[in-house]
XYZ file of C-alpha atoms in Angstrom:
85
model
C 120.330 106.323 107.786
C 119.725 103.022 106.011
C 116.117 102.381 105.056
C 116.008 99.084 106.946
C 116.632 101.032 110.184
C 113.863 103.569 109.492
C 111.232 101.242 107.979
C 109.932 97.756 108.649
C 108.539 95.404 106.000
C 105.434 93.434 106.972
C 104.070 90.737 104.648
C 100.733 89.108 105.456
C 99.806 86.153 103.340
C 96.135 85.522 102.676
C 96.547 81.773 103.083
C 98.901 79.005 104.099
C 99.935 77.792 100.650
C 103.102 79.062 98.972
C 102.612 81.593 96.177
C 103.005 79.022 93.396
C 100.198 76.867 94.811
C 97.961 79.653 96.087
C 94.319 80.048 95.179
C 93.743 82.587 92.409
C 91.424 84.608 94.664
C 93.985 84.994 97.457
C 95.237 88.486 98.292
C 98.512 89.112 100.134
C 99.179 92.378 101.978
C 102.517 94.189 102.075
C 103.169 97.155 104.354
C 106.126 99.444 104.928
C 105.849 100.809 108.480
C 107.853 103.687 109.943
C 109.774 102.383 112.963
C 109.675 105.681 114.887
C 105.951 106.364 114.584
C 104.469 102.937 113.829
C 102.474 104.433 110.973
C 102.025 102.724 107.621
C 104.011 104.572 104.970
C 103.292 102.313 101.977
C 100.720 99.547 101.408
C 99.929 97.057 98.648
C 97.269 94.356 98.157
C 98.485 91.943 95.492
C 98.056 88.445 94.181
C 100.529 86.008 95.810
C 103.070 85.817 92.983
C 103.348 89.570 92.551
C 103.476 90.019 96.326
C 106.410 87.612 96.569
C 108.334 89.489 93.864
C 107.516 92.852 95.404
C 108.615 91.719 98.876
C 111.978 90.572 97.483
C 112.500 93.894 95.697
C 111.535 95.856 98.807
C 113.905 93.832 101.004
C 116.767 94.466 98.601
C 116.095 98.196 98.447
C 115.647 98.442 102.229
C 119.104 96.941 102.683
C 120.834 99.046 100.018
C 119.233 102.512 100.004
C 119.074 105.252 102.584
C 115.616 106.112 103.925
C 115.035 109.186 101.723
C 116.089 107.408 98.538
C 113.933 104.404 99.423
C 110.811 106.515 99.895
C 111.512 108.472 96.711
C 111.839 105.233 94.758
C 108.717 103.528 96.147
C 106.295 106.330 97.069
C 104.697 106.543 93.633
C 105.114 102.881 92.759
C 101.437 101.951 93.158
C 100.803 98.370 92.064
C 103.548 98.407 89.447
C 106.924 99.372 90.958
C 109.136 100.832 88.262
C 111.969 98.600 87.175
C 112.289 96.636 90.402
C 110.145 93.669 89.439
């Protein structure tokens, strides 16, 4: 099953401004939620610019990978996803 059918990406911005104009203290939240259970599988708190880049990389991988490969690639990513940013 494709990852975008098993997981949902939620991005919560910490303010109204776009990432390039955001305050340096702003924190954006990114969550990967399991569709079946509604539980959070992955979570990041990042500055706006890194959050924007991470969200793009996650969207691309959600569309391309199956659910097991997606979780294997991102489970241990922490704040610095390997190779995707």
